């Protein structure tokens, strides 16, 4: 895969190093020629110039590039590079660094950004994940702010405990992608029984987050299988299995 990285500071260099280790074709763009000597990046190609200029991006052959990463410390530069990469060169995927969380709202498809990576927001999420039990923690925003990866730690007293994944009516735009239990990741199935302390991971649209939060917190009266069938005839799949085994 051919990747162009704008900005060779600590962030850009770290990304380049990882990509080179996985045998990707990496070109770095920076306005300062001295960065080449101190980067320590072996195998990377360099282009010295202003990435906000169309001529520089043309010299970088963005038309034949699969991914552009704008990782400078200037949000204005990251936005302009993403917009030019999308609108002028049709780059398939753009990743932009967000330095100031107040600018988060601008990093969307209107500015050509496919994935916005906010270090402050990610650090905040990691802190919240360590202390928040019983509420959704957004870990990552995907696809230009349309979807997100969220985590929910199930409290021991949660009404979800003892229910199977199939028993809960999850929002249409939310999908359970993993359960972390005793530090072991589990691919969720309909028969998995939710336990206290489970960390549930969902891919969800931003719009559906509030509905998902209501279900996970137990404040949505229509979230159970009983509500789906209009009565109490629906049973937990784990109860069906137990009854079958008794026979």
mmCIF file of C-alpha atoms in Angstrom:
data_model
loop_
_atom_site.group_PDB
_atom_site.id
_atom_site.type_symbol
_atom_site.label_atom_id
_atom_site.label_comp_id
_atom_site.label_asym_id
_atom_site.label_seq_id
_atom_site.Cartn_x
_atom_site.Cartn_y
_atom_site.Cartn_z
ATOM 1 C CA UNK A 1 0.000 0.000 0.000
ATOM 2 C CA UNK A 2 1.285 3.472 -0.851
ATOM 3 C CA UNK A 3 0.943 5.972 1.987
ATOM 4 C CA UNK A 4 1.847 9.661 2.038
ATOM 5 C CA UNK A 5 2.398 11.211 5.459
ATOM 6 C CA UNK A 6 2.411 14.981 5.876
ATOM 7 C CA UNK A 7 4.464 16.064 8.867
ATOM 8 C CA UNK A 8 7.486 14.176 10.185
ATOM 9 C CA UNK A 9 7.311 15.127 13.841
ATOM 10 C CA UNK A 10 6.942 12.591 16.627
ATOM 11 C CA UNK A 11 3.492 11.487 15.421
ATOM 12 C CA UNK A 12 4.268 11.325 11.708
ATOM 13 C CA UNK A 13 7.576 9.552 12.267
ATOM 14 C CA UNK A 14 5.983 6.963 14.556
ATOM 15 C CA UNK A 15 3.304 6.200 11.978
ATOM 16 C CA UNK A 16 5.913 5.943 9.222
ATOM 17 C CA UNK A 17 8.066 3.599 11.297
ATOM 18 C CA UNK A 18 5.142 1.222 11.895
ATOM 19 C CA UNK A 19 4.098 1.247 8.248
ATOM 20 C CA UNK A 20 7.640 0.629 7.037
ATOM 21 C CA UNK A 21 7.915 -2.316 9.424
ATOM 22 C CA UNK A 22 4.906 -3.800 7.628
ATOM 23 C CA UNK A 23 6.480 -3.271 4.196
ATOM 24 C CA UNK A 24 4.297 -0.388 3.030
ATOM 25 C CA UNK A 25 5.530 2.226 0.559
ATOM 26 C CA UNK A 26 5.889 5.427 2.601
ATOM 27 C CA UNK A 27 6.562 8.980 1.433
ATOM 28 C CA UNK A 28 6.912 11.782 3.974
ATOM 29 C CA UNK A 29 6.322 15.453 3.151
ATOM 30 C CA UNK A 30 7.870 18.155 5.318
ATOM 31 C CA UNK A 31 8.848 21.758 4.792
ATOM 32 C CA UNK A 32 12.148 21.447 6.687
ATOM 33 C CA UNK A 33 14.997 19.553 4.986
ATOM 34 C CA UNK A 34 16.865 19.025 8.265
ATOM 35 C CA UNK A 35 14.228 16.552 9.473
ATOM 36 C CA UNK A 36 15.508 13.902 7.071
ATOM 37 C CA UNK A 37 18.824 13.504 8.835
ATOM 38 C CA UNK A 38 17.408 13.261 12.317
ATOM 39 C CA UNK A 39 14.397 11.089 11.574
ATOM 40 C CA UNK A 40 16.213 7.748 11.608
ATOM 41 C CA UNK A 41 13.644 6.336 9.183
ATOM 42 C CA UNK A 42 15.166 3.750 6.877
ATOM 43 C CA UNK A 43 13.377 2.920 3.681
ATOM 44 C CA UNK A 44 11.151 6.016 3.647
ATOM 45 C CA UNK A 45 11.129 8.442 0.735
ATOM 46 C CA UNK A 46 11.022 12.194 1.290
ATOM 47 C CA UNK A 47 9.625 15.278 -0.389
ATOM 48 C CA UNK A 48 10.535 18.719 0.919
ATOM 49 C CA UNK A 49 7.846 21.311 0.322
ATOM 50 C CA UNK A 50 4.605 22.928 1.452
ATOM 51 C CA UNK A 51 1.897 20.250 1.529
ATOM 52 C CA UNK A 52 -0.794 22.919 1.254
ATOM 53 C CA UNK A 53 0.402 23.645 -2.300
ATOM 54 C CA UNK A 54 -1.163 21.639 -5.114
ATOM 55 C CA UNK A 55 2.182 21.430 -6.899
ATOM 56 C CA UNK A 56 3.776 19.700 -3.887
ATOM 57 C CA UNK A 57 0.958 17.163 -3.648
ATOM 58 C CA UNK A 58 1.187 16.554 -7.390
ATOM 59 C CA UNK A 59 4.929 15.900 -7.029
ATOM 60 C CA UNK A 60 4.034 13.392 -4.290
ATOM 61 C CA UNK A 61 1.901 11.527 -6.866
ATOM 62 C CA UNK A 62 -1.238 11.570 -4.725
ATOM 63 C CA UNK A 63 -3.254 10.345 -7.692
ATOM 64 C CA UNK A 64 -1.595 6.939 -7.197
ATOM 65 C CA UNK A 65 -1.727 6.954 -3.394
ATOM 66 C CA UNK A 66 -4.158 4.847 -1.370
ATOM 67 C CA UNK A 67 -3.907 6.700 1.955
ATOM 68 C CA UNK A 68 -2.895 10.207 2.996
ATOM 69 C CA UNK A 69 -2.118 10.876 6.650
ATOM 70 C CA UNK A 70 -1.954 14.515 7.713
ATOM 71 C CA UNK A 71 -0.152 14.444 11.044
ATOM 72 C CA UNK A 72 1.177 17.960 11.530
ATOM 73 C CA UNK A 73 0.725 19.984 14.694
ATOM 74 C CA UNK A 74 -1.395 22.537 12.825
ATOM 75 C CA UNK A 75 -5.099 21.721 12.433
ATOM 76 C CA UNK A 76 -5.436 24.169 9.529
ATOM 77 C CA UNK A 77 -2.759 22.337 7.561
ATOM 78 C CA UNK A 78 -4.303 18.943 8.316
ATOM 79 C CA UNK A 79 -7.704 20.103 7.071
ATOM 80 C CA UNK A 80 -6.377 21.701 3.887
ATOM 81 C CA UNK A 81 -4.264 18.660 3.007
ATOM 82 C CA UNK A 82 -7.215 16.303 3.545
ATOM 83 C CA UNK A 83 -9.518 18.459 1.424
ATOM 84 C CA UNK A 84 -7.022 18.733 -1.431
ATOM 85 C CA UNK A 85 -6.221 15.012 -1.296
ATOM 86 C CA UNK A 86 -9.908 14.145 -1.668
ATOM 87 C CA UNK A 87 -11.159 16.838 -4.011
ATOM 88 C CA UNK A 88 -8.163 17.233 -6.328
ATOM 89 C CA UNK A 89 -6.566 13.796 -6.349
ATOM 90 C CA UNK A 90 -9.381 11.404 -5.369
ATOM 91 C CA UNK A 91 -7.397 9.696 -2.602
ATOM 92 C CA UNK A 92 -9.380 6.746 -1.261
ATOM 93 C CA UNK A 93 -8.723 7.288 2.440
ATOM 94 C CA UNK A 94 -7.592 10.300 4.433
ATOM 95 C CA UNK A 95 -6.571 10.277 8.090
ATOM 96 C CA UNK A 96 -6.148 13.590 9.892
ATOM 97 C CA UNK A 97 -4.697 14.451 13.279
ATOM 98 C CA UNK A 98 -6.794 16.727 15.505
ATOM 99 C CA UNK A 99 -4.623 18.788 17.827
ATOM 100 C CA UNK A 100 -7.257 21.000 19.433
ATOM 101 C CA UNK A 101 -10.435 19.167 20.586
ATOM 102 C CA UNK A 102 -12.412 22.366 19.903
ATOM 103 C CA UNK A 103 -11.781 21.800 16.194
ATOM 104 C CA UNK A 104 -13.155 18.247 16.256
ATOM 105 C CA UNK A 105 -16.406 19.235 14.557
ATOM 106 C CA UNK A 106 -14.582 20.432 11.430
ATOM 107 C CA UNK A 107 -12.857 17.126 10.736
ATOM 108 C CA UNK A 108 -15.580 15.505 8.657
ATOM 109 C CA UNK A 109 -16.306 14.601 5.051
ATOM 110 C CA UNK A 110 -17.008 18.261 4.213
ATOM 111 C CA UNK A 111 -13.273 18.785 4.637
ATOM 112 C CA UNK A 112 -12.349 15.480 3.025
ATOM 113 C CA UNK A 113 -11.535 13.706 6.292
ATOM 114 C CA UNK A 114 -12.407 10.010 6.478
ATOM 115 C CA UNK A 115 -10.889 9.340 9.902
ATOM 116 C CA UNK A 116 -10.124 11.995 12.503
ATOM 117 C CA UNK A 117 -7.699 11.008 15.245
ATOM 118 C CA UNK A 118 -7.766 13.213 18.319
ATOM 119 C CA UNK A 119 -5.017 12.375 20.802
ATOM 120 C CA UNK A 120 -6.612 14.423 23.622
ATOM 121 C CA UNK A 121 -9.959 12.732 23.036
ATOM 122 C CA UNK A 122 -8.383 9.274 22.943
ATOM 123 C CA UNK A 123 -6.513 9.947 26.184
ATOM 124 C CA UNK A 124 -9.729 11.152 27.780
ATOM 125 C CA UNK A 125 -11.460 7.975 26.630
ATOM 126 C CA UNK A 126 -8.723 5.853 28.162
ATOM 127 C CA UNK A 127 -9.112 7.691 31.472
ATOM 128 C CA UNK A 128 -12.906 7.332 31.389
ATOM 129 C CA UNK A 129 -12.609 3.649 30.515
ATOM 130 C CA UNK A 130 -10.561 3.118 33.668
ATOM 131 C CA UNK A 131 -13.109 4.751 35.975
ATOM 132 C CA UNK A 132 -16.495 4.609 34.240
ATOM 133 C CA UNK A 133 -18.677 1.602 35.001
ATOM 134 C CA UNK A 134 -22.266 1.651 33.809
ATOM 135 C CA UNK A 135 -21.914 4.280 31.091
ATOM 136 C CA UNK A 136 -20.801 4.335 27.472
ATOM 137 C CA UNK A 137 -17.237 5.415 26.733
ATOM 138 C CA UNK A 138 -16.533 6.472 23.165
ATOM 139 C CA UNK A 139 -13.135 5.080 22.199
ATOM 140 C CA UNK A 140 -12.876 6.088 18.559
ATOM 141 C CA UNK A 141 -14.804 8.036 15.935
ATOM 142 C CA UNK A 142 -14.935 6.440 12.493
ATOM 143 C CA UNK A 143 -15.932 7.417 8.968
ATOM 144 C CA UNK A 144 -15.977 11.181 9.239
ATOM 145 C CA UNK A 145 -17.878 11.340 12.498
ATOM 146 C CA UNK A 146 -20.778 9.113 11.422
ATOM 147 C CA UNK A 147 -19.900 6.029 13.472
ATOM 148 C CA UNK A 148 -17.971 5.258 16.617
ATOM 149 C CA UNK A 149 -16.467 2.419 18.625
ATOM 150 C CA UNK A 150 -17.832 2.486 22.175
ATOM 151 C CA UNK A 151 -17.286 0.442 25.314
ATOM 152 C CA UNK A 152 -19.609 -0.339 28.210
ATOM 153 C CA UNK A 153 -18.589 -2.073 31.438
ATOM 154 C CA UNK A 154 -21.540 -4.010 32.836
ATOM 155 C CA UNK A 155 -22.164 -3.283 36.561
ATOM 156 C CA UNK A 156 -22.763 -6.316 38.778
ATOM 157 C CA UNK A 157 -26.267 -5.037 39.578
ATOM 158 C CA UNK A 158 -27.195 -4.384 35.929
ATOM 159 C CA UNK A 159 -30.516 -5.858 34.697
ATOM 160 C CA UNK A 160 -28.532 -7.200 31.729
ATOM 161 C CA UNK A 161 -26.665 -9.691 33.920
ATOM 162 C CA UNK A 162 -27.853 -13.231 33.189
ATOM 163 C CA UNK A 163 -29.432 -12.267 29.862
ATOM 164 C CA UNK A 164 -28.203 -13.598 26.540
ATOM 165 C CA UNK A 165 -27.085 -11.232 23.799
ATOM 166 C CA UNK A 166 -30.097 -12.329 21.728
ATOM 167 C CA UNK A 167 -32.494 -11.435 24.552
ATOM 168 C CA UNK A 168 -31.635 -7.724 24.346
ATOM 169 C CA UNK A 169 -33.074 -5.630 21.534
ATOM 170 C CA UNK A 170 -30.055 -3.596 20.459
ATOM 171 C CA UNK A 171 -30.605 -0.486 18.306
ATOM 172 C CA UNK A 172 -30.676 -1.178 14.567
ATOM 173 C CA UNK A 173 -27.580 0.941 13.963
ATOM 174 C CA UNK A 174 -25.509 -0.685 16.713
ATOM 175 C CA UNK A 175 -23.606 -3.969 16.477
ATOM 176 C CA UNK A 176 -21.853 -5.825 19.290
ATOM 177 C CA UNK A 177 -18.356 -6.635 18.052
ATOM 178 C CA UNK A 178 -16.579 -8.014 21.124
ATOM 179 C CA UNK A 179 -16.897 -8.986 24.768
ATOM 180 C CA UNK A 180 -13.844 -8.657 27.012
ATOM 181 C CA UNK A 181 -14.181 -10.996 29.988
ATOM 182 C CA UNK A 182 -11.359 -11.664 32.446
ATOM 183 C CA UNK A 183 -8.998 -10.012 29.942
ATOM 184 C CA UNK A 184 -10.006 -12.564 27.279
ATOM 185 C CA UNK A 185 -11.683 -11.239 24.089
ATOM 186 C CA UNK A 186 -14.785 -13.129 22.966
ATOM 187 C CA UNK A 187 -16.570 -12.865 19.625
ATOM 188 C CA UNK A 188 -20.192 -12.339 20.746
ATOM 189 C CA UNK A 189 -22.886 -14.796 19.718
ATOM 190 C CA UNK A 190 -26.619 -14.819 20.401
ATOM 191 C CA UNK A 191 -26.158 -17.469 23.099
ATOM 192 C CA UNK A 192 -23.527 -15.618 25.139
ATOM 193 C CA UNK A 193 -24.787 -14.758 28.626
ATOM 194 C CA UNK A 194 -23.873 -11.289 29.876
ATOM 195 C CA UNK A 195 -21.961 -11.234 33.167
ATOM 196 C CA UNK A 196 -21.172 -8.472 35.620
ATOM 197 C CA UNK A 197 -17.830 -6.883 34.810
ATOM 198 C CA UNK A 198 -18.051 -7.727 31.110
ATOM 199 C CA UNK A 199 -16.720 -5.047 28.803
ATOM 200 C CA UNK A 200 -19.022 -4.850 25.796
ATOM 201 C CA UNK A 201 -17.754 -3.211 22.616
ATOM 202 C CA UNK A 202 -20.104 -1.856 19.949
ATOM 203 C CA UNK A 203 -19.805 -0.258 16.536
ATOM 204 C CA UNK A 204 -22.618 2.266 16.415
ATOM 205 C CA UNK A 205 -23.711 5.387 14.628
ATOM 206 C CA UNK A 206 -23.360 8.560 16.648
ATOM 207 C CA UNK A 207 -27.137 9.006 16.394
ATOM 208 C CA UNK A 208 -27.802 5.621 17.974
ATOM 209 C CA UNK A 209 -25.495 6.157 20.954
ATOM 210 C CA UNK A 210 -28.246 7.558 23.184
ATOM 211 C CA UNK A 211 -30.553 4.617 22.399
ATOM 212 C CA UNK A 212 -27.719 2.208 23.129
ATOM 213 C CA UNK A 213 -26.962 4.029 26.383
ATOM 214 C CA UNK A 214 -30.609 3.732 27.472
ATOM 215 C CA UNK A 215 -30.635 -0.014 26.802
ATOM 216 C CA UNK A 216 -27.337 -0.667 28.534
ATOM 217 C CA UNK A 217 -28.290 1.393 31.577
ATOM 218 C CA UNK A 218 -31.650 -0.389 31.863
ATOM 219 C CA UNK A 219 -33.737 2.748 31.336
ATOM 220 C CA UNK A 220 -35.294 1.556 28.059
ATOM 221 C CA UNK A 221 -38.465 -0.404 28.872
ATOM 222 C CA UNK A 222 -38.671 -1.789 25.323
ATOM 223 C CA UNK A 223 -35.209 -3.338 25.156
ATOM 224 C CA UNK A 224 -36.033 -6.911 26.191
ATOM 225 C CA UNK A 225 -37.331 -9.819 24.155
ATOM 226 C CA UNK A 226 -40.580 -9.593 26.156
ATOM 227 C CA UNK A 227 -41.200 -6.148 24.705
ATOM 228 C CA UNK A 228 -40.529 -7.425 21.200
ATOM 229 C CA UNK A 229 -43.222 -10.079 21.492
ATOM 230 C CA UNK A 230 -45.675 -7.872 23.347
ATOM 231 C CA UNK A 231 -45.835 -10.074 26.450
ATOM 232 C CA UNK A 232 -43.981 -12.420 28.715
ATOM 233 C CA UNK A 233 -43.899 -15.385 26.353
ATOM 234 C CA UNK A 234 -40.310 -14.738 25.240
ATOM 235 C CA UNK A 235 -37.740 -16.610 27.247
ATOM 236 C CA UNK A 236 -34.011 -16.330 27.719
ATOM 237 C CA UNK A 237 -32.143 -18.735 25.429
ATOM 238 C CA UNK A 238 -30.033 -19.836 28.382
ATOM 239 C CA UNK A 239 -33.239 -21.009 30.116
ATOM 240 C CA UNK A 240 -34.196 -23.013 27.021
ATOM 241 C CA UNK A 241 -30.806 -24.704 27.004
ATOM 242 C CA UNK A 242 -31.057 -25.538 30.700
ATOM 243 C CA UNK A 243 -34.532 -27.030 30.248
ATOM 244 C CA UNK A 244 -33.330 -29.091 27.314
ATOM 245 C CA UNK A 245 -30.331 -30.396 29.244
ATOM 246 C CA UNK A 246 -32.589 -31.423 32.182
ATOM 247 C CA UNK A 247 -34.511 -33.692 29.827
#
